[in-house]
Tab-separated table of C-alpha atoms in Angstrom:
chain	number	residue	atom	x	y	z
K	2	MET	CA	-13.561	1.126	19.500
K	3	THR	CA	-16.097	-1.764	18.545
K	4	GLN	CA	-15.996	-3.896	15.529
K	5	PRO	CA	-19.538	-4.515	14.342
K	6	GLY	CA	-20.151	-6.435	10.943
K	7	GLN	CA	-21.988	-9.123	9.466
K	8	ASP	CA	-19.466	-11.617	10.548
K	9	ALA	CA	-17.809	-9.819	13.297
K	10	GLN	CA	-14.375	-10.602	12.085
K	11	PRO	CA	-11.496	-9.639	14.641
K	12	VAL	CA	-10.307	-6.184	13.965
K	13	ARG	CA	-6.810	-6.169	12.114
K	14	GLY	CA	-4.238	-4.863	14.177
K	15	ARG	CA	-6.245	-5.257	17.198
K	16	GLU	CA	-3.327	-6.005	19.552
K	17	ARG	CA	-1.356	-2.961	18.411
K	18	LEU	CA	-4.534	-0.852	19.201
K	19	GLU	CA	-4.639	-2.250	22.567
K	20	ARG	CA	-1.070	-1.593	23.195
K	21	LEU	CA	-1.938	2.099	22.248
K	22	GLY	CA	-4.645	1.950	24.895
K	23	ALA	CA	-7.758	1.529	23.004
K	24	ARG	CA	-10.426	-0.914	24.112
K	25	VAL	CA	-11.640	-2.900	21.304
K	26	GLU	CA	-14.898	-4.754	21.283
K	27	ARG	CA	-16.418	-7.364	19.063
K	28	GLY	CA	-20.228	-7.572	18.149
K	29	HIS	CA	-23.332	-5.519	18.237
K	30	ASP	CA	-23.984	-4.130	21.610
K	31	ALA	CA	-25.544	-0.764	22.964
K	32	SER	CA	-23.607	-1.000	25.981
K	33	HIS	CA	-20.219	-0.337	24.007
K	34	VAL	CA	-21.184	3.221	23.938
K	35	GLU	CA	-22.152	4.082	27.486
K	36	ASP	CA	-19.227	5.622	28.275
K	37	ALA	CA	-18.238	7.249	24.715
K	38	VAL	CA	-17.708	11.112	24.522
K	39	ALA	CA	-18.324	10.475	20.750
K	40	LEU	CA	-19.439	7.801	18.341
K	41	ILE	CA	-17.717	7.689	14.827
K	42	MET	CA	-19.039	5.263	12.420
K	43	THR	CA	-18.312	4.383	8.615
K	44	ALA	CA	-20.663	4.974	5.990
K	45	ALA	CA	-21.412	1.311	5.734
K	46	ILE	CA	-23.135	1.116	9.181
K	47	PRO	CA	-26.725	1.340	9.030
K	48	SER	CA	-28.563	4.400	10.895
K	49	ASP	CA	-30.836	1.604	13.130
K	50	HIS	CA	-27.339	0.008	14.382
K	51	PRO	CA	-28.038	-0.581	18.095
K	52	GLU	CA	-24.828	1.400	19.094
K	53	VAL	CA	-25.864	4.345	17.047
K	54	VAL	CA	-29.436	4.371	18.274
K	55	ARG	CA	-28.073	4.202	22.189
K	56	ALA	CA	-25.519	7.038	21.310
K	57	ARG	CA	-28.520	9.303	20.048
K	58	GLU	CA	-30.808	8.329	22.800
K	59	ARG	CA	-27.787	9.367	25.224
K	60	GLY	CA	-27.149	12.711	23.393
K	61	ILE	CA	-23.658	11.267	22.225
K	62	PRO	CA	-22.378	13.115	19.291
K	63	VAL	CA	-22.561	10.586	16.231
K	64	LEU	CA	-20.093	11.403	13.493
K	65	LYS	CA	-19.538	9.634	10.056
K	66	ARG	CA	-15.787	8.830	9.536
K	67	ALA	CA	-15.606	11.256	6.835
K	68	ASP	CA	-16.937	14.167	8.992
K	69	ALA	CA	-14.423	13.227	11.715
K	70	LEU	CA	-11.647	13.074	9.155
K	71	GLY	CA	-12.568	16.573	7.663
K	72	ALA	CA	-12.675	18.303	11.021
K	73	TRP	CA	-9.348	16.708	11.891
K	74	VAL	CA	-7.143	17.504	8.843
K	75	ASN	CA	-9.035	20.777	7.440
K	76	ARG	CA	-7.009	22.714	10.141
K	77	GLY	CA	-3.939	22.091	8.253
K	78	CYS	CA	-2.645	21.933	4.639
K	79	VAL	CA	-4.628	19.121	2.933
K	80	VAL	CA	-3.708	16.927	0.250
K	81	GLY	CA	-6.718	14.989	-1.097
K	82	ILE	CA	-6.252	12.042	-3.404
K	83	ALA	CA	-9.416	11.331	-5.319
K	84	GLY	CA	-10.358	8.945	-8.255
K	85	THR	CA	-12.126	5.725	-8.799
K	86	HIS	CA	-8.763	3.715	-8.827
K	87	GLY	CA	-5.288	4.011	-7.438
K	88	LYS	CA	-6.191	6.222	-4.188
K	89	THR	CA	-4.278	4.040	-1.678
K	90	THR	CA	-1.009	3.734	-3.624
K	91	THR	CA	-1.038	7.161	-4.696
K	92	THR	CA	-1.681	8.677	-1.102
K	93	ALA	CA	1.481	6.183	-0.077
K	94	MET	CA	3.582	7.408	-2.846
K	95	THR	CA	2.787	11.021	-2.240
K	96	THR	CA	3.414	10.906	1.474
K	97	GLU	CA	6.753	9.261	0.981
K	98	VAL	CA	7.797	12.016	-1.625
K	99	LEU	CA	6.764	14.832	0.845
K	100	ALA	CA	8.719	13.085	3.746
K	101	ALA	CA	11.658	12.822	1.570
K	102	ALA	CA	11.463	16.767	0.831
K	103	GLY	CA	11.585	17.296	4.415
K	104	LEU	CA	7.654	18.190	5.162
K	105	ASP	CA	7.062	15.563	7.558
K	106	PRO	CA	3.584	15.036	6.412
K	107	THR	CA	0.681	12.983	8.141
K	108	GLY	CA	-0.412	10.338	5.868
K	109	LEU	CA	-3.707	8.333	5.877
K	110	VAL	CA	-4.331	5.394	3.410
K	111	GLY	CA	-7.342	2.713	3.182
K	112	GLY	CA	-4.843	-0.016	3.379
K	113	THR	CA	-1.744	-1.239	5.091
K	114	VAL	CA	1.736	0.238	4.459
K	115	PRO	CA	3.947	-2.330	5.892
K	116	HIS	CA	6.670	0.031	6.896
K	117	TRP	CA	4.308	2.439	8.689
K	118	GLU	CA	2.870	-0.709	10.530
K	119	GLY	CA	-0.684	0.250	9.539
K	120	ASN	CA	-2.614	2.792	7.681
K	121	LEU	CA	-1.379	6.189	9.220
K	122	ARG	CA	2.259	7.722	9.054
K	123	ALA	CA	2.013	10.333	11.827
K	124	GLY	CA	3.824	13.344	10.843
K	125	GLY	CA	4.866	16.385	12.700
K	126	SER	CA	3.850	19.194	10.646
K	127	ASP	CA	0.221	20.460	9.675
K	128	LEU	CA	0.490	18.932	6.177
K	129	PHE	CA	-2.060	15.821	5.804
K	130	VAL	CA	-1.999	13.319	2.867
K	131	VAL	CA	-5.353	11.603	2.715
K	132	GLU	CA	-7.519	9.489	0.336
K	133	ALA	CA	-10.472	11.539	-0.738
K	134	ASP	CA	-13.124	8.729	-0.821
K	135	GLU	CA	-16.125	9.286	-3.214
K	136	TYR	CA	-18.275	6.580	-1.621
K	137	ASP	CA	-21.141	8.183	0.103
K	138	ARG	CA	-19.669	11.450	-1.111
K	139	SER	CA	-17.289	11.237	2.103
K	140	PHE	CA	-14.680	13.578	0.025
K	141	HIS	CA	-17.081	16.504	0.142
K	142	THR	CA	-16.151	17.056	3.686
K	143	LEU	CA	-12.442	17.786	2.712
K	144	GLU	CA	-11.038	21.186	1.897
K	145	PRO	CA	-7.878	20.372	-0.054
K	146	ASP	CA	-5.195	22.837	-0.783
K	147	VAL	CA	-4.073	20.154	-3.401
K	148	ALA	CA	-6.562	17.737	-4.891
K	149	VAL	CA	-5.495	14.967	-7.406
K	150	VAL	CA	-7.986	12.992	-9.449
K	151	THR	CA	-6.157	9.745	-10.878
K	152	ASN	CA	-9.340	8.611	-12.715
K	153	LEU	CA	-12.924	8.854	-12.992
K	154	GLU	CA	-15.257	5.870	-13.933
K	155	ALA	CA	-18.817	4.596	-13.105
K	156	ASP	CA	-18.595	3.102	-9.760
K	157	HIS	CA	-20.781	3.281	-6.660
K	158	LEU	CA	-23.769	3.710	-8.826
K	159	ASP	CA	-25.828	2.975	-5.620
K	160	VAL	CA	-24.938	6.209	-4.520
K	161	TYR	CA	-24.584	8.050	-7.498
K	162	GLY	CA	-27.019	6.718	-10.091
K	163	ASP	CA	-24.874	7.046	-13.126
K	164	LEU	CA	-21.822	8.260	-14.731
K	165	ASP	CA	-22.910	11.941	-14.839
K	166	GLY	CA	-23.853	11.784	-11.236
K	167	VAL	CA	-20.196	10.458	-10.242
K	168	GLU	CA	-18.525	13.280	-12.271
K	169	GLU	CA	-21.013	15.967	-10.565
K	170	GLY	CA	-19.713	14.427	-7.350
K	171	PHE	CA	-16.000	15.019	-8.537
K	172	ARG	CA	-17.062	18.535	-9.518
K	173	VAL	CA	-18.349	19.301	-6.116
K	174	PHE	CA	-15.203	17.681	-4.384
K	175	LEU	CA	-13.199	20.072	-6.876
K	176	ARG	CA	-15.058	23.109	-5.979
K	177	ARG	CA	-13.915	22.783	-2.610
K	178	VAL	CA	-10.251	23.284	-3.422
K	179	ARG	CA	-9.107	26.391	-1.249
K	180	PRO	CA	-8.243	29.770	-2.956
K	181	GLN	CA	-4.898	29.582	-4.838
K	182	GLY	CA	-5.058	25.629	-4.670
K	183	ARG	CA	-3.830	23.252	-7.208
K	184	VAL	CA	-5.571	20.347	-8.982
K	185	ALA	CA	-3.558	17.585	-10.702
K	186	VAL	CA	-5.541	15.408	-13.044
K	187	CYS	CA	-4.360	12.362	-14.925
K	188	GLY	CA	-4.465	13.596	-18.553
K	189	ASP	CA	-4.677	9.920	-19.860
K	190	ASP	CA	-7.696	9.108	-18.435
K	191	ALA	CA	-10.906	10.449	-20.436
K	192	GLY	CA	-12.924	10.827	-16.971
K	193	ALA	CA	-10.451	12.875	-15.305
K	194	ALA	CA	-9.526	14.823	-18.302
K	195	ARG	CA	-13.004	15.839	-18.658
K	196	LEU	CA	-12.466	17.883	-15.424
K	197	LEU	CA	-9.710	20.184	-16.687
K	198	PRO	CA	-11.895	22.651	-18.685
K	199	ALA	CA	-13.315	23.545	-15.446
K	200	LEU	CA	-10.225	24.363	-13.733
K	201	PRO	CA	-8.995	27.538	-15.291
K	202	GLY	CA	-5.549	28.411	-13.697
K	203	THR	CA	-5.562	25.706	-10.941
K	204	GLY	CA	-5.607	22.479	-13.500
K	205	TYR	CA	-2.458	20.652	-13.986
K	206	SER	CA	-2.014	17.469	-15.960
K	207	TYR	CA	0.129	14.395	-15.873
K	208	GLY	CA	0.554	11.064	-17.428
K	209	LEU	CA	2.265	9.373	-20.409
K	210	SER	CA	0.209	11.337	-23.138
K	211	ALA	CA	1.356	14.216	-25.434
K	212	GLY	CA	0.259	17.715	-24.209
K	213	VAL	CA	0.279	16.716	-20.504
K	214	GLN	CA	2.314	18.997	-18.241
K	215	LEU	CA	4.149	16.277	-16.118
K	216	ARG	CA	4.949	13.407	-18.704
K	217	ALA	CA	6.871	9.978	-18.532
K	218	VAL	CA	8.417	9.229	-21.842
K	219	ASP	CA	10.793	6.379	-23.143
K	220	VAL	CA	8.964	3.975	-20.783
K	221	SER	CA	10.287	0.485	-20.110
K	222	GLN	CA	8.748	-2.098	-17.956
K	223	ARG	CA	10.772	-5.088	-16.387
K	224	PRO	CA	9.766	-7.746	-14.073
K	225	SER	CA	11.662	-5.709	-11.269
K	226	GLY	CA	9.524	-2.651	-12.124
K	227	THR	CA	9.358	0.396	-14.409
K	228	ARG	CA	11.865	2.965	-15.555
K	229	ALA	CA	11.119	6.105	-17.796
K	230	ARG	CA	12.358	9.713	-18.281
K	231	VAL	CA	10.179	12.457	-16.785
K	232	VAL	CA	9.580	15.823	-18.617
K	233	GLU	CA	7.790	18.875	-16.923
K	234	GLU	CA	6.549	21.532	-19.193
K	235	GLY	CA	8.986	20.593	-22.161
K	236	ARG	CA	12.063	20.379	-19.613
K	237	GLU	CA	13.655	16.986	-18.668
K	238	LEU	CA	13.604	16.552	-15.172
K	239	GLY	CA	15.620	13.041	-14.961
K	240	ASP	CA	15.020	9.422	-14.825
K	241	LEU	CA	12.607	7.622	-12.722
K	242	GLU	CA	12.994	4.114	-11.415
K	243	LEU	CA	9.731	2.543	-9.889
K	244	GLY	CA	9.559	-0.932	-8.171
K	245	SER	CA	5.851	-1.271	-8.773
K	246	PRO	CA	4.730	-2.953	-11.789
K	247	GLY	CA	2.489	-1.659	-14.437
K	248	LEU	CA	1.665	1.591	-16.276
K	249	HIS	CA	-0.944	2.490	-14.039
K	250	ASN	CA	1.355	2.508	-10.922
K	251	LEU	CA	3.774	4.774	-13.124
K	252	ARG	CA	0.706	7.329	-13.227
K	253	ASN	CA	0.335	7.254	-9.662
K	254	ALA	CA	3.988	7.950	-9.200
K	255	LEU	CA	3.676	11.081	-11.647
K	256	ALA	CA	0.536	12.023	-9.520
K	257	ALA	CA	2.768	11.968	-6.460
K	258	ALA	CA	5.761	13.624	-8.274
K	259	ALA	CA	3.203	16.556	-9.441
K	260	VAL	CA	2.137	17.331	-5.937
K	261	GLY	CA	5.885	17.021	-4.584
K	262	ARG	CA	6.753	19.473	-7.269
K	263	HIS	CA	4.007	21.948	-6.465
K	264	LEU	CA	4.948	21.759	-2.868
K	265	GLY	CA	8.520	22.443	-3.522
K	266	ALA	CA	10.354	19.047	-3.768
K	267	SER	CA	13.427	18.845	-6.220
K	268	TRP	CA	13.313	15.995	-8.543
K	269	ASP	CA	15.926	14.119	-6.444
K	270	GLN	CA	13.851	14.348	-3.425
K	271	VAL	CA	10.887	13.249	-5.531
K	272	ARG	CA	13.114	10.106	-6.494
K	273	GLU	CA	14.164	9.425	-3.380
K	274	GLY	CA	10.730	9.327	-1.818
K	275	LEU	CA	9.431	7.144	-4.539
K	276	ALA	CA	12.300	4.743	-3.938
K	277	ALA	CA	11.246	4.704	-0.292
K	278	TYR	CA	7.815	3.270	-1.404
K	279	ARG	CA	7.741	-0.434	-0.684
K	280	GLY	CA	4.246	-1.111	-1.719
K	281	VAL	CA	0.944	-1.106	0.136
K	282	GLY	CA	-0.410	-4.560	1.323
K	283	ARG	CA	-2.741	-6.130	-1.425
K	284	ARG	CA	-1.805	-3.831	-4.033
K	285	PHE	CA	0.118	-6.215	-6.250
K	286	GLN	CA	1.662	-7.884	-3.222
K	287	ARG	CA	3.964	-10.643	-3.997
K	288	LEU	CA	3.441	-13.332	-1.466
K	289	GLY	CA	6.339	-15.154	-2.348
K	290	GLU	CA	7.113	-18.218	-4.576
K	291	VAL	CA	6.487	-21.656	-3.271
K	292	ALA	CA	6.818	-25.166	-5.133
K	293	GLY	CA	7.321	-23.164	-8.279
K	294	VAL	CA	4.260	-21.177	-7.893
K	295	ALA	CA	4.400	-17.430	-7.935
K	296	LEU	CA	1.706	-15.904	-5.486
K	297	ILE	CA	0.241	-12.578	-6.052
K	298	ASP	CA	-2.440	-10.850	-4.004
K	299	ASP	CA	-4.188	-7.677	-4.991
K	300	TYR	CA	-7.401	-5.373	-3.919
K	301	ALA	CA	-8.702	-5.054	-7.514
K	302	HIS	CA	-12.407	-4.977	-7.408
K	303	HIS	CA	-13.401	-2.982	-10.392
K	304	PRO	CA	-13.291	-4.041	-13.878
K	305	THR	CA	-10.493	-1.638	-14.975
K	306	GLU	CA	-8.368	-2.348	-11.856
K	307	ILE	CA	-8.600	-6.159	-12.772
K	308	GLN	CA	-7.595	-5.326	-16.533
K	309	ALA	CA	-4.621	-3.332	-15.418
K	310	THR	CA	-3.554	-5.891	-12.923
K	311	VAL	CA	-3.932	-8.879	-15.304
K	312	ARG	CA	-1.894	-6.922	-17.901
K	313	ALA	CA	0.777	-6.054	-15.268
K	314	THR	CA	0.985	-9.638	-14.246
K	315	ARG	CA	1.082	-10.723	-17.986
K	316	ASP	CA	3.956	-8.380	-18.522
K	317	ILE	CA	6.090	-9.594	-15.665
K	318	TYR	CA	5.409	-13.414	-16.263
K	319	PRO	CA	4.641	-13.754	-20.179
K	320	ASP	CA	5.418	-17.346	-19.984
K	321	ARG	CA	3.586	-18.922	-17.326
K	322	ARG	CA	0.216	-20.169	-16.691
K	323	LEU	CA	-1.931	-17.452	-14.997
K	324	VAL	CA	-4.336	-18.921	-12.655
K	325	ALA	CA	-6.812	-15.908	-11.216
K	326	VAL	CA	-9.005	-16.149	-8.308
K	327	PHE	CA	-11.691	-13.331	-8.032
K	328	GLN	CA	-14.331	-12.428	-5.539
K	329	PRO	CA	-16.972	-10.254	-6.655
K	330	HIS	CA	-17.551	-7.103	-4.176
K	331	LEU	CA	-21.178	-5.943	-3.589
K	332	TYR	CA	-24.338	-7.185	-4.875
K	333	SER	CA	-24.776	-3.755	-6.707
K	334	ARG	CA	-21.517	-3.500	-8.389
K	335	THR	CA	-21.981	-7.235	-9.580
K	336	ARG	CA	-25.456	-6.346	-10.759
K	337	ASP	CA	-23.882	-3.226	-12.711
K	338	PHE	CA	-20.587	-4.491	-14.009
K	339	HIS	CA	-20.673	-8.186	-14.281
K	340	ARG	CA	-20.116	-8.377	-17.930
K	341	GLU	CA	-17.253	-6.088	-17.432
K	342	PHE	CA	-16.089	-8.077	-15.084
K	343	GLY	CA	-16.184	-11.101	-17.315
K	344	ARG	CA	-14.233	-9.509	-19.909
K	345	SER	CA	-11.421	-8.092	-17.660
K	346	LEU	CA	-11.030	-11.487	-16.225
K	347	ALA	CA	-11.067	-13.479	-19.429
K	348	GLY	CA	-7.350	-13.070	-20.026
K	349	ALA	CA	-6.567	-15.668	-17.347
K	350	ASP	CA	-5.776	-19.234	-18.461
K	351	VAL	CA	-7.500	-20.376	-15.279
K	352	LEU	CA	-10.332	-18.600	-13.697
K	353	TRP	CA	-11.543	-19.345	-10.290
K	354	VAL	CA	-14.891	-16.952	-9.242
K	355	SER	CA	-16.568	-17.146	-5.668
K	356	ASP	CA	-19.682	-15.972	-4.499
K	357	VAL	CA	-20.276	-12.184	-3.853
K	358	PHE	CA	-18.947	-10.505	-0.604
K	359	PRO	CA	-21.866	-8.662	0.569
K	360	ALA	CA	-19.909	-6.030	2.736
K	361	ARG	CA	-22.672	-3.419	3.607
K	362	GLU	CA	-25.343	-4.889	1.337
K	363	LYS	CA	-28.152	-7.288	1.382
K	364	PRO	CA	-28.505	-9.748	-1.216
K	365	LEU	CA	-30.234	-8.832	-4.531
K	366	PRO	CA	-32.518	-11.538	-6.337
K	367	GLY	CA	-30.779	-13.532	-9.019
K	368	ILE	CA	-27.274	-11.697	-8.293
K	369	THR	CA	-24.460	-14.107	-7.565
K	370	GLY	CA	-20.910	-14.470	-8.515
K	371	ALA	CA	-22.190	-17.037	-11.197
K	372	LEU	CA	-23.080	-14.135	-13.292
K	373	VAL	CA	-19.257	-13.115	-13.676
K	374	ALA	CA	-18.401	-16.599	-14.504
K	375	ASP	CA	-20.987	-16.891	-17.041
K	376	ALA	CA	-19.799	-13.523	-18.569
K	377	ALA	CA	-16.164	-14.548	-18.536
K	378	THR	CA	-16.884	-17.846	-20.342
K	379	ASP	CA	-18.973	-15.545	-22.874
K	380	ALA	CA	-15.874	-13.356	-23.563
K	381	GLY	CA	-13.860	-16.234	-24.406
K	382	ALA	CA	-12.265	-17.515	-21.167
K	383	VAL	CA	-11.349	-21.154	-21.609
K	384	ASP	CA	-11.349	-22.633	-18.198
K	385	VAL	CA	-13.784	-21.091	-15.802
K	386	ARG	CA	-14.676	-22.456	-12.475
K	387	TYR	CA	-17.509	-21.223	-10.077
K	388	HIS	CA	-16.674	-22.160	-6.783
K	389	GLU	CA	-19.302	-20.461	-4.292
K	390	ASP	CA	-17.639	-20.852	-0.994
K	391	VAL	CA	-14.649	-18.776	-0.834
K	392	ALA	CA	-13.695	-20.321	2.753
K	393	SER	CA	-12.857	-23.590	0.801
K	394	MET	CA	-11.346	-22.238	-2.082
K	395	PRO	CA	-7.713	-22.401	-1.236
K	396	GLU	CA	-7.798	-26.157	-1.021
K	397	ALA	CA	-9.854	-26.400	-4.192
K	398	VAL	CA	-7.066	-24.109	-5.988
K	399	ALA	CA	-3.977	-25.326	-4.423
K	400	GLY	CA	-4.959	-28.939	-5.719
K	401	THR	CA	-4.695	-27.813	-9.230
K	402	LEU	CA	-1.730	-25.784	-9.386
K	403	ARG	CA	1.282	-26.523	-11.273
K	404	GLU	CA	5.145	-25.992	-11.116
K	405	ASN	CA	5.832	-22.594	-12.919
K	406	ASP	CA	1.949	-21.259	-12.406
K	407	VAL	CA	1.385	-17.471	-11.333
K	408	LEU	CA	-1.614	-17.308	-8.901
K	409	LEU	CA	-3.216	-14.006	-8.869
K	410	VAL	CA	-6.093	-13.155	-6.101
K	411	MET	CA	-8.063	-10.473	-6.565
K	412	GLY	CA	-10.953	-8.605	-4.794
K	413	ALA	CA	-11.853	-6.336	-1.690
K	414	GLY	CA	-13.472	-9.026	0.733
K	415	SER	CA	-12.641	-12.152	2.528
K	416	VAL	CA	-10.701	-13.569	-0.497
K	417	GLU	CA	-7.605	-11.570	1.133
K	418	ASP	CA	-7.133	-14.929	3.050
K	419	VAL	CA	-6.771	-17.156	0.007
K	420	GLY	CA	-3.299	-16.397	-1.077
K	421	PRO	CA	-1.916	-16.694	2.315
K	422	ARG	CA	-3.740	-20.043	2.733
K	423	VAL	CA	-2.663	-21.439	-0.467
K	424	LYS	CA	0.952	-20.515	0.346
K	425	ALA	CA	0.803	-22.407	3.571
K	426	LEU	CA	-1.085	-25.536	1.658
K	427	LEU	CA	2.016	-25.253	-0.927
K	428	THR	CA	4.444	-25.056	1.929
K	429	GLY	CA	3.063	-28.059	4.002
K	430	GLY	CA	3.275	-30.551	1.222
K	431	ALA	CA	0.615	-33.065	0.753
K	432	ASP	CA	-2.458	-30.992	1.198
K	433	GLY	CA	-1.278	-28.411	-1.282
K	434	ALA	CA	0.957	-30.751	-3.618
K	435	VAL	CA	1.990	-29.031	-6.776
K	436	THR	CA	1.637	-31.014	-10.230
K	437	HIS	CA	4.954	-30.893	-11.968
K	438	ALA	CA	4.413	-30.247	-15.812
């Protein structure tokens, strides 16, 4: 296994991979594939990458990760969790529900589940629960028996062009559902709900709105999580207690419940599975409270995700100053959505914005994080600070924090290091001294 990339960062979990017998290399070197029987590459790797070129020269099969995933899981019963947002959380929740029902699934997510010690729950059955990722049309390699669409919005416009292209990509995915399969769609989301008319006999809706088939009612939110009653086809199933905050996570839990019910789980088993769900890394991950500052880390990198995360934080900490840190992800996404980013971030009391994390992309002229900072100011944000270098962000932010603040760090790139480093600074004292209000 090699770790190519612009910054050649170490593979997370490298030591665990090596204990399992994997040889992990760093950097770009054609010699890494000399003895390979196959090369699996993510969609972010260009076709002229030296290891890809060498593999093809030597006749070594080269597969995209999505093709390898489909070849593996399509041999069994597949639950594919699709959507612009919420895939990782919903996949993990669904896996826990099906495990509680005794179905022993294999779950594969795009994040880290702490009690799985990684992104994989290795099951003993032929049931697979996987994220169905729309980027690069990766989910078109899956043949689901059960498909979920959590929501549908414009994203990855570098691939799809516009919202119509995104919708067509999802329709193609749903046409791959096997005969007698089931599609569960969030009826609260306008984009997802538009798919329902094309699903005669297979469509099933869930959410908080009147008219959906699996509905949460009498919803109450508290700092510890969310509580609701759940009704299925007009019949009350019972109460649901969820430790993850926010209505978006309640909808994710309903998606997991819908899959569980379709595959035979009792309501008690659904509740047991959701109680076993203890979160996914960087999905509203609470890093603790240090020196009177609550620290939260989140993967949100789309305007809708940010809006939901900011709202959930406000609901939990209504009387505390909210300091948000955001790193835009991808030049193309920043170009397409900088105004929407600004509006969704404007609810913070203090907003720090860094430059763009490029990931797989090359810079675009005139596209920087300053566009987001300016858009937030235009949207009414009172205190916006553009700090280009995310590496020095922790020291800059820590020095301005006050007792009783909430620090919310958001983004899908190297900003993930900011929360833990601020925590270390606050714990260490002088370098991260907190102002007492």
